[in-house]
């Protein structure tokens, strides 16, 4: 299990801020990054997102971990865009991606899942009147945030197992066990949730 | 009390359980049998995760098929793989999660979680990443997540498979000390000394049902 996307306990202002406000903040940041096109402004947004890490006093070990995981993605996307759109377009897309990933990751690092669930439940409370079930939606959002960490963990284990057998990298050798493990996890998780009184059946 | 009346189960054409009639009232009941003999299928019927295709199951007079929610309030279930049972990032949050929908405040849920975890020796790990606990600690956490719901019956499907010998012993001793009725599916025959009753399953049928010593003697002979 990689600690990616897992809460990092702390007492920084970002940890203490309400989960709902933080979520709104990230949304605002993401929308701004999507709307703006000027690389200068996008650079400022990316810097804001990255600056959040020292403010939240995230240990450098966790920062490096995130940078390594997302770095690969950003580099690949950047290279592709450079080929397709040219350098200017690639810079814009790259900065948007850095902003979104850094902000979303920072949110999961500084917010406990229960608080995420709670704020979604409260925020969507009024929807109860039109027949929606905020507690279900809250759980859904919480489990989705959790799933990022779980999937990353499974992917890591599958890669290691392939390495141990000297299997090299092949798409099927990765995809098949990854899918099987993911589906089995989903199945077991469903049963475990039912056993804890969640779900209808 | 848990009752199986003429219970059978098939997956498509494949019959995996047939003619199971059991009346479980003892406090400690174990199920043993070869791989694929149908133990997990039988255990899952107790809380309605699997529905019998023949006959019926009842838990205190309730049918797990029709009253799934009510039955699951009475019956806790501990699975083999703790990683799939831990749904929240830390032990405290995970145990508190079990109390969602019970109409208690968040502070109260977390207080109960802390209390129980401390009682089971996990007090020093309340806020650690749950997935970094050792296998035995995770299994304890999975147990706590069930116990906090205060079930009358606890069904455990090979909960000690991933544990070392010492943790196995501890875990089973712990099960023995609970006030709940415990139904345990296991391959660890050495741990069943204190049980009231052992049911041996073979090819989807109950082939022996006795106190541990004669039942296990029968089972060992079966395996020869
Ligand atoms: N979802 C399913 N679909 C089809 N067949 C299944 C399914 N689940 C179990 N089976 C089959 O039912 C039979 C009984 O399975 P079960 O899991 O109950 O055995 P078990 O006694 O728990 O075995 P083990 O000791 O290996 O856990 C097996 O032959 C298995 O292949
Ligand atoms: Mg089984």
Coordinates of C-alpha atoms and ligand atoms in Angstrom, one line a residue:
Chain A
X1 CA 0.0 0.0 0.0
X2 CA 1.6 3.3 -1.0
X3 CA 0.9 6.2 1.3
X4 CA -0.1 8.2 -1.7
X5 CA -3.3 10.2 -1.1
X6 CA -3.2 9.3 2.6
X7 CA -3.8 11.8 5.3
X8 CA -0.6 13.2 6.9
X9 CA -1.5 14.2 10.4
X10 CA -0.6 17.8 11.3
X11 CA -1.7 21.0 13.0
X12 CA -1.0 23.5 10.2
X13 CA -3.6 26.2 9.2
X14 CA -4.4 24.0 6.2
X15 CA -5.1 21.0 8.4
X16 CA -7.4 23.0 10.6
X17 CA -9.4 24.7 7.8
X18 CA -12.8 23.3 7.2
X19 CA -12.9 20.4 4.7
X20 CA -15.8 22.0 2.8
X21 CA -14.0 25.4 2.4
X22 CA -10.8 23.6 1.3
X23 CA -12.8 21.7 -1.3
X24 CA -14.3 25.0 -2.6
X25 CA -10.8 26.5 -2.6
X26 CA -9.5 23.7 -4.8
X27 CA -12.4 23.9 -7.1
X28 CA -11.8 27.7 -7.5
X29 CA -8.2 27.0 -8.2
X30 CA -9.0 24.3 -10.8
X31 CA -11.6 26.5 -12.5
X32 CA -9.1 29.4 -12.6
X33 CA -6.4 27.1 -14.1
X34 CA -8.9 26.0 -16.7
X35 CA -10.1 29.5 -17.7
X36 CA -6.7 31.3 -17.7
X37 CA -4.4 30.9 -20.7
X38 CA -1.6 33.3 -19.9
X39 CA 1.4 31.1 -18.8
X40 CA 2.4 33.8 -16.4
X41 CA -0.9 33.6 -14.5
X42 CA -0.9 29.8 -14.7
X43 CA 2.6 29.9 -13.3
X44 CA 1.3 31.9 -10.3
X45 CA -1.5 29.4 -9.8
X46 CA 0.9 26.5 -9.9
X47 CA 3.2 28.3 -7.4
X48 CA 0.2 28.9 -5.1
X49 CA -0.6 25.2 -5.1
X50 CA 3.0 24.1 -4.6
X51 CA 3.4 26.7 -1.8
X52 CA 0.6 25.0 0.0
X53 CA 3.0 22.1 0.9
X54 CA 5.4 24.1 3.1
X55 CA 2.5 25.9 4.6
X56 CA 0.9 22.6 5.5
X57 CA 4.3 21.5 6.8
X58 CA 4.2 18.3 4.7
X59 CA 7.4 16.3 5.4
X60 CA 9.8 16.3 2.5
X61 CA 9.6 12.5 2.2
X62 CA 5.9 12.8 1.3
X63 CA 6.6 15.7 -1.0
X64 CA 9.2 13.8 -2.9
X65 CA 6.9 10.8 -3.1
X66 CA 4.1 12.8 -4.7
X67 CA 6.6 14.6 -7.0
X68 CA 7.9 11.3 -8.2
X69 CA 4.5 9.8 -8.8
X70 CA 3.0 12.8 -10.5
X71 CA 6.2 13.9 -12.1
X72 CA 6.2 11.0 -14.5
X73 CA 2.6 11.8 -15.6
X74 CA 3.3 15.5 -16.1
X75 CA 6.5 14.8 -18.1
X76 CA 4.7 12.3 -20.4
X77 CA 1.8 14.7 -21.0
X78 CA 4.1 17.6 -21.5
X79 CA 6.2 15.8 -24.1
X80 CA 3.0 14.6 -25.9
X81 CA 1.6 18.1 -26.0
X82 CA 4.9 19.5 -27.2
X83 CA 4.8 17.2 -30.1
X84 CA 1.1 17.9 -30.9
X85 CA 0.7 21.6 -29.9
X86 CA 4.1 23.0 -29.8
X87 CA 6.0 24.4 -26.8
X88 CA 3.6 27.2 -25.8
X89 CA 0.6 24.9 -25.7
X90 CA 2.5 22.3 -23.8
X91 CA 3.5 24.8 -21.1
X92 CA -0.1 25.8 -20.6
X93 CA -1.3 22.2 -20.3
X94 CA 1.6 21.3 -18.1
X95 CA 1.0 24.2 -15.7
X96 CA -2.7 23.4 -15.5
X97 CA -1.9 19.8 -14.7
X98 CA 0.6 20.7 -12.0
X99 CA -1.9 23.0 -10.4
X100 CA -4.7 20.5 -10.4
X101 CA -2.6 17.6 -9.2
X102 CA -0.7 19.5 -6.6
X103 CA -3.9 21.0 -5.2
X104 CA -5.9 17.7 -5.2
X105 CA -3.1 15.8 -3.6
X106 CA -2.6 18.5 -0.9
X107 CA -6.3 18.3 -0.1
X108 CA -6.1 14.5 0.6
X109 CA -2.9 15.0 2.6
X110 CA -4.4 17.6 4.9
X111 CA -8.0 16.4 5.2
X112 CA -9.2 13.3 7.0
X113 CA -11.6 11.2 5.0
X114 CA -14.3 11.4 7.7
X115 CA -14.2 15.2 7.4
X116 CA -14.5 15.0 3.6
X117 CA -17.5 12.7 4.0
X118 CA -19.0 15.0 6.7
X119 CA -18.6 18.1 4.6
X120 CA -20.1 16.6 1.5
X121 CA -23.0 15.3 3.6
X122 CA -23.6 18.8 5.1
X123 CA -23.0 20.6 1.8
X124 CA -25.5 18.4 0.0
X125 CA -28.0 18.3 2.9
X126 CA -30.6 20.5 1.1
X127 CA -30.7 17.9 -1.7
X128 CA -32.5 15.6 0.6
X129 CA -35.7 17.4 -0.3
X130 CA -35.4 16.3 -3.9
X131 CA -34.9 12.7 -2.8
X132 CA -31.1 12.4 -2.9
X133 CA -29.3 10.8 0.0
X134 CA -26.4 13.0 1.1
X135 CA -25.0 10.3 3.4
X136 CA -24.6 7.9 0.4
X137 CA -23.0 10.6 -1.7
X138 CA -20.7 11.5 1.1
X139 CA -19.6 7.9 1.4
X140 CA -19.2 7.7 -2.3
X141 CA -16.9 10.7 -2.4
X142 CA -14.9 9.5 0.6
X143 CA -14.4 6.0 -0.9
X144 CA -13.4 7.5 -4.2
X145 CA -10.7 9.6 -2.6
X146 CA -9.6 6.5 -0.7
X147 CA -9.6 4.5 -4.0
X148 CA -6.8 6.6 -5.4
X149 CA -4.4 5.3 -2.7
X150 CA -5.7 1.7 -3.0
X151 CA -5.4 1.5 -6.8
X152 CA -1.9 3.0 -6.6
X153 CA -1.0 0.4 -4.0
X154 CA -2.3 -2.5 -6.1
X155 CA -0.5 -1.1 -9.2
X156 CA 2.8 -1.0 -7.2
X157 CA 2.4 -4.6 -6.0
X158 CA 1.6 -5.9 -9.4
X159 CA 4.6 -4.2 -10.9
X160 CA 6.8 -5.7 -8.1
X161 CA 5.4 -9.2 -8.7
X162 CA 6.3 -8.8 -12.4
X163 CA 9.8 -7.6 -11.5
X164 CA 10.3 -10.5 -9.2
X165 CA 9.6 -12.9 -12.1
X166 CA 11.8 -10.8 -14.4
X167 CA 8.7 -10.4 -16.6
X168 CA 9.8 -7.0 -17.9
X169 CA 7.1 -4.5 -18.8
X170 CA 4.2 -5.7 -20.9
X171 CA 0.7 -4.2 -21.1
X172 CA -1.2 -7.5 -20.6
X173 CA 1.2 -8.7 -17.9
X174 CA 0.2 -5.6 -16.0
X175 CA -3.4 -5.1 -17.0
X176 CA -4.7 -8.6 -16.3
X177 CA -3.5 -9.0 -12.7
X178 CA -4.3 -5.4 -12.0
X179 CA -7.9 -5.8 -13.2
X180 CA -8.3 -9.1 -11.3
X181 CA -7.0 -7.6 -8.1
X182 CA -9.0 -4.4 -8.5
X183 CA -12.3 -6.3 -9.1
X184 CA -11.6 -8.6 -6.2
X185 CA -10.9 -5.7 -4.0
X186 CA -14.2 -4.0 -5.1
X187 CA -16.0 -7.3 -4.4
X188 CA -14.6 -7.8 -1.0
X189 CA -15.0 -4.1 -0.1
X190 CA -18.7 -4.3 -1.1
X191 CA -19.2 -7.3 1.3
X192 CA -17.3 -5.6 4.1
X193 CA -19.4 -2.5 3.7
X194 CA -22.6 -4.5 3.8
X195 CA -21.4 -6.3 6.9
X196 CA -20.9 -2.9 8.5
X197 CA -24.5 -1.9 7.9
X198 CA -23.9 0.1 4.7
X199 CA -26.0 -0.7 1.7
X200 CA -29.4 -2.0 1.1
X201 CA -29.4 -5.7 0.2
Chain B
X1 CA -30.2 -18.9 17.6
X2 CA -29.2 -19.7 14.0
X3 CA -31.0 -22.4 12.0
X4 CA -30.4 -23.9 8.6
X5 CA -33.4 -25.8 7.3
X6 CA -32.8 -28.0 4.2
X7 CA -30.3 -25.5 2.9
X8 CA -28.7 -26.0 -0.5
X9 CA -26.8 -23.8 -2.8
X10 CA -25.7 -23.9 -6.4
X11 CA -23.7 -21.6 -8.6
X12 CA -25.2 -22.2 -12.0
X13 CA -25.1 -26.0 -12.5
X14 CA -22.6 -26.5 -9.8
X15 CA -24.0 -27.7 -6.4
X16 CA -21.8 -26.4 -3.6
X17 CA -24.1 -27.1 -0.6
X18 CA -26.9 -29.6 -0.1
X19 CA -29.3 -30.7 2.6
X20 CA -27.7 -28.7 5.4
X21 CA -29.8 -28.9 8.6
X22 CA -28.3 -27.3 11.6
X23 CA -29.5 -25.7 14.8
X24 CA -26.7 -23.6 16.2
X25 CA -27.2 -22.6 19.8
X26 CA -23.8 -23.2 21.4
X27 CA -21.6 -20.2 22.1
X28 CA -18.5 -21.5 20.2
X29 CA -19.1 -23.4 16.9
X30 CA -16.4 -24.1 14.4
X31 CA -16.7 -25.2 10.8
X32 CA -13.8 -27.2 9.2
X33 CA -13.5 -28.9 5.8
X34 CA -11.3 -29.1 2.7
X35 CA -10.8 -26.2 0.3
X36 CA -13.9 -25.7 -1.8
X37 CA -16.1 -27.8 0.5
X38 CA -18.6 -24.9 0.9
X39 CA -17.7 -23.4 4.3
X40 CA -17.5 -19.8 3.2
X41 CA -20.7 -20.1 1.3
X42 CA -22.4 -21.5 4.4
X43 CA -21.0 -18.7 6.6
X44 CA -22.0 -15.9 4.2
X45 CA -25.6 -17.1 4.4
X46 CA -25.8 -16.2 8.0
X47 CA -25.7 -12.5 7.2
X48 CA -27.4 -12.7 3.9
X49 CA -24.3 -12.0 1.7
X50 CA -25.2 -15.3 -0.1
X51 CA -28.8 -16.4 -0.5
X52 CA -29.6 -20.2 -0.3
X53 CA -31.1 -21.5 -3.5
X54 CA -32.9 -24.2 -1.5
X55 CA -34.3 -24.2 2.0
X56 CA -33.9 -21.3 4.4
X57 CA -31.7 -19.8 7.1
X58 CA -33.0 -18.0 10.2
X59 CA -31.3 -15.8 12.7
X60 CA -33.4 -15.3 15.8
X61 CA -36.4 -16.0 13.7
X62 CA -35.4 -13.5 11.0
X63 CA -34.7 -14.4 7.4
X64 CA -31.4 -12.9 6.2
X65 CA -32.8 -12.8 2.7
X66 CA -35.8 -10.7 3.5
X67 CA -34.5 -8.9 6.5
X68 CA -30.9 -8.4 5.5
X69 CA -30.4 -5.1 7.4
X70 CA -31.9 -6.3 10.6
X71 CA -29.9 -9.5 10.5
X72 CA -26.7 -7.7 9.8
X73 CA -27.3 -5.6 12.9
X74 CA -27.2 -8.8 15.0
X75 CA -24.5 -10.6 13.0
X76 CA -21.0 -9.2 12.6
X77 CA -18.7 -10.7 10.0
X78 CA -14.9 -10.8 10.0
X79 CA -13.4 -11.8 6.6
X80 CA -10.0 -13.3 5.8
X81 CA -8.3 -10.3 4.2
X82 CA -8.2 -7.3 6.5
X83 CA -7.0 -5.0 3.8
X84 CA -10.4 -5.2 2.1
X85 CA -12.2 -4.6 5.4
X86 CA -10.4 -1.5 6.4
X87 CA -12.1 1.4 4.6
X88 CA -10.9 4.4 6.4
X89 CA -7.3 5.7 6.6
X90 CA -6.7 5.3 10.4
X91 CA -7.9 2.8 13.0
X92 CA -9.9 5.4 14.9
X93 CA -11.8 6.6 11.8
X94 CA -12.3 3.0 10.6
X95 CA -13.9 1.8 13.8
X96 CA -15.9 5.0 14.1
X97 CA -17.1 4.4 10.6
X98 CA -18.9 1.3 11.8
X99 CA -21.2 3.5 13.9
X100 CA -22.4 5.7 11.0
X101 CA -26.1 5.6 10.8
X102 CA -26.5 4.7 14.4
X103 CA -27.6 8.2 15.3
X104 CA -24.7 9.0 17.6
X105 CA -22.6 12.2 17.3
X106 CA -19.2 12.1 15.6
X107 CA -17.4 12.9 18.9
X108 CA -19.2 10.0 20.6
X109 CA -18.4 7.6 17.7
X110 CA -14.7 8.5 17.9
X111 CA -14.7 8.2 21.7
X112 CA -16.2 4.7 21.5
X113 CA -13.7 3.8 18.8
X114 CA -10.7 4.9 20.9
X115 CA -12.0 3.1 23.9
X116 CA -12.4 -0.2 22.1
X117 CA -9.1 0.0 20.2
X118 CA -7.3 0.8 23.5
X119 CA -8.9 -2.2 25.1
X120 CA -7.6 -4.4 22.3
X121 CA -4.1 -3.1 22.4
X122 CA -4.3 -0.7 19.5
X123 CA -4.4 2.4 21.6
X124 CA -0.9 3.4 20.4
X125 CA -2.0 3.3 16.8
X126 CA -5.2 5.3 16.8
X127 CA -4.0 7.8 14.2
X128 CA -1.4 5.8 12.3
X129 CA -2.1 4.9 8.7
X130 CA -4.2 1.7 9.1
X131 CA -2.6 0.0 6.1
X132 CA 0.8 0.2 7.7
X133 CA -0.2 -1.9 10.7
X134 CA 1.1 -5.5 11.0
X135 CA -1.1 -8.3 9.8
X136 CA -2.1 -9.2 13.3
X137 CA -2.9 -5.6 14.2
X138 CA -5.0 -5.3 11.0
X139 CA -6.9 -8.4 11.9
X140 CA -7.6 -7.0 15.4
X141 CA -8.7 -3.7 13.8
X142 CA -11.2 -5.6 11.6
X143 CA -12.5 -7.4 14.7
X144 CA -12.9 -4.1 16.6
X145 CA -14.7 -2.6 13.6
X146 CA -17.3 -5.4 14.0
X147 CA -17.4 -5.5 17.8
X148 CA -18.1 -1.8 18.1
X149 CA -21.5 -2.5 16.5
X150 CA -22.3 -4.8 19.4
X151 CA -23.5 -7.8 17.5
X152 CA -25.0 -10.9 19.1
X153 CA -23.2 -13.2 16.8
X154 CA -19.8 -13.0 15.3
X155 CA -19.0 -15.0 12.1
X156 CA -15.3 -15.3 11.2
X157 CA -14.2 -16.7 7.9
X158 CA -10.6 -17.8 8.4
X159 CA -9.6 -14.7 10.3
X160 CA -6.2 -16.1 11.3
X161 CA -4.9 -17.3 8.0
X162 CA -2.5 -14.3 7.7
X163 CA -1.3 -14.5 11.3
X164 CA 1.8 -16.0 12.8
X165 CA 1.4 -18.8 15.4
X166 CA 1.4 -16.5 18.4
X167 CA -1.1 -14.0 17.0
X168 CA -3.3 -16.9 15.9
X169 CA -3.4 -18.3 19.4
X170 CA -4.1 -14.8 20.8
X171 CA -6.8 -14.1 18.3
X172 CA -8.6 -17.3 19.0
X173 CA -8.3 -16.9 22.7
X174 CA -9.8 -13.5 22.3
X175 CA -12.7 -14.9 20.3
X176 CA -13.1 -17.4 23.2
X177 CA -13.4 -14.5 25.7
X178 CA -16.1 -12.6 23.9
X179 CA -19.6 -12.8 25.2
X180 CA -21.0 -13.1 21.7
X181 CA -21.8 -16.3 20.0
X182 CA -18.9 -17.1 17.7
X183 CA -19.0 -19.1 14.4
X184 CA -15.5 -19.7 13.2
X185 CA -14.5 -21.1 9.8
X186 CA -10.9 -22.3 10.1
X187 CA -8.1 -24.7 8.9
X188 CA -6.3 -24.3 12.2
X189 CA -7.5 -27.4 14.0
X190 CA -5.1 -26.9 17.0
X191 CA -7.0 -23.8 18.0
X192 CA -10.4 -25.5 18.5
X193 CA -9.8 -27.1 21.9
X194 CA -12.1 -24.7 23.7
X195 CA -15.0 -24.9 21.2
X196 CA -18.3 -26.4 22.1
X197 CA -19.1 -27.9 18.7
X198 CA -17.3 -28.6 15.5
X199 CA -19.1 -29.2 12.2
X200 CA -17.2 -31.0 9.5
X201 CA -18.2 -30.1 5.9
X202 CA -17.3 -32.3 2.9
X203 CA -18.4 -31.8 -0.7
X204 CA -21.2 -29.4 0.5
X205 CA -22.6 -31.7 3.1
X206 CA -22.4 -31.9 6.9
X207 CA -20.5 -35.2 7.5
X208 CA -19.7 -34.8 11.2
X209 CA -21.1 -32.7 13.9
X210 CA -19.8 -33.2 17.4
X211 CA -17.6 -32.0 20.2
X212 CA -14.1 -31.1 19.0
X213 CA -12.3 -34.3 19.7
X214 CA -14.4 -36.8 17.9
X215 CA -15.3 -34.4 15.1
X216 CA -11.6 -33.6 14.4
X217 CA -10.7 -37.2 14.6
X218 CA -13.2 -37.9 11.9
X219 CA -12.0 -35.0 9.8
X220 CA -8.3 -36.1 10.1
X221 CA -9.3 -39.6 8.9
X222 CA -11.2 -38.1 6.0
X223 CA -8.1 -36.3 4.9
X224 CA -6.0 -39.4 4.8
Ligands
LIG1 N1 -19.1 -16.7 -6.7 C1 -18.9 -18.0 -7.1 N2 -19.2 -18.4 -8.3 C2 -19.1 -19.7 -8.7 N3 -18.6 -20.6 -7.9 C3 -18.3 -20.2 -6.6 C4 -18.4 -18.9 -6.2 N4 -18.0 -18.9 -4.9 C5 -17.6 -20.1 -4.5 N5 -17.8 -20.9 -5.6 C6 -17.5 -22.4 -5.6 O1 -18.3 -23.0 -4.5 C7 -17.5 -24.0 -3.9 C8 -17.4 -23.7 -2.4 O2 -16.7 -22.5 -2.2 P1 -16.5 -22.0 -0.7 O3 -15.8 -20.7 -0.9 O4 -17.7 -22.0 0.1 O5 -15.5 -23.1 -0.1 P2 -14.7 -23.1 1.2 O6 -15.0 -24.3 2.0 O7 -14.8 -21.8 1.9 O8 -13.1 -23.2 0.7 P3 -11.8 -22.6 1.3 O9 -11.4 -23.5 2.5 O10 -10.8 -22.8 0.2 O11 -12.0 -21.2 1.7 C9 -16.2 -24.0 -4.6 O12 -16.1 -25.1 -5.5 C10 -16.1 -22.7 -5.3 O13 -15.4 -22.8 -6.5
LIG2 MG1 -13.6 -20.2 2.3

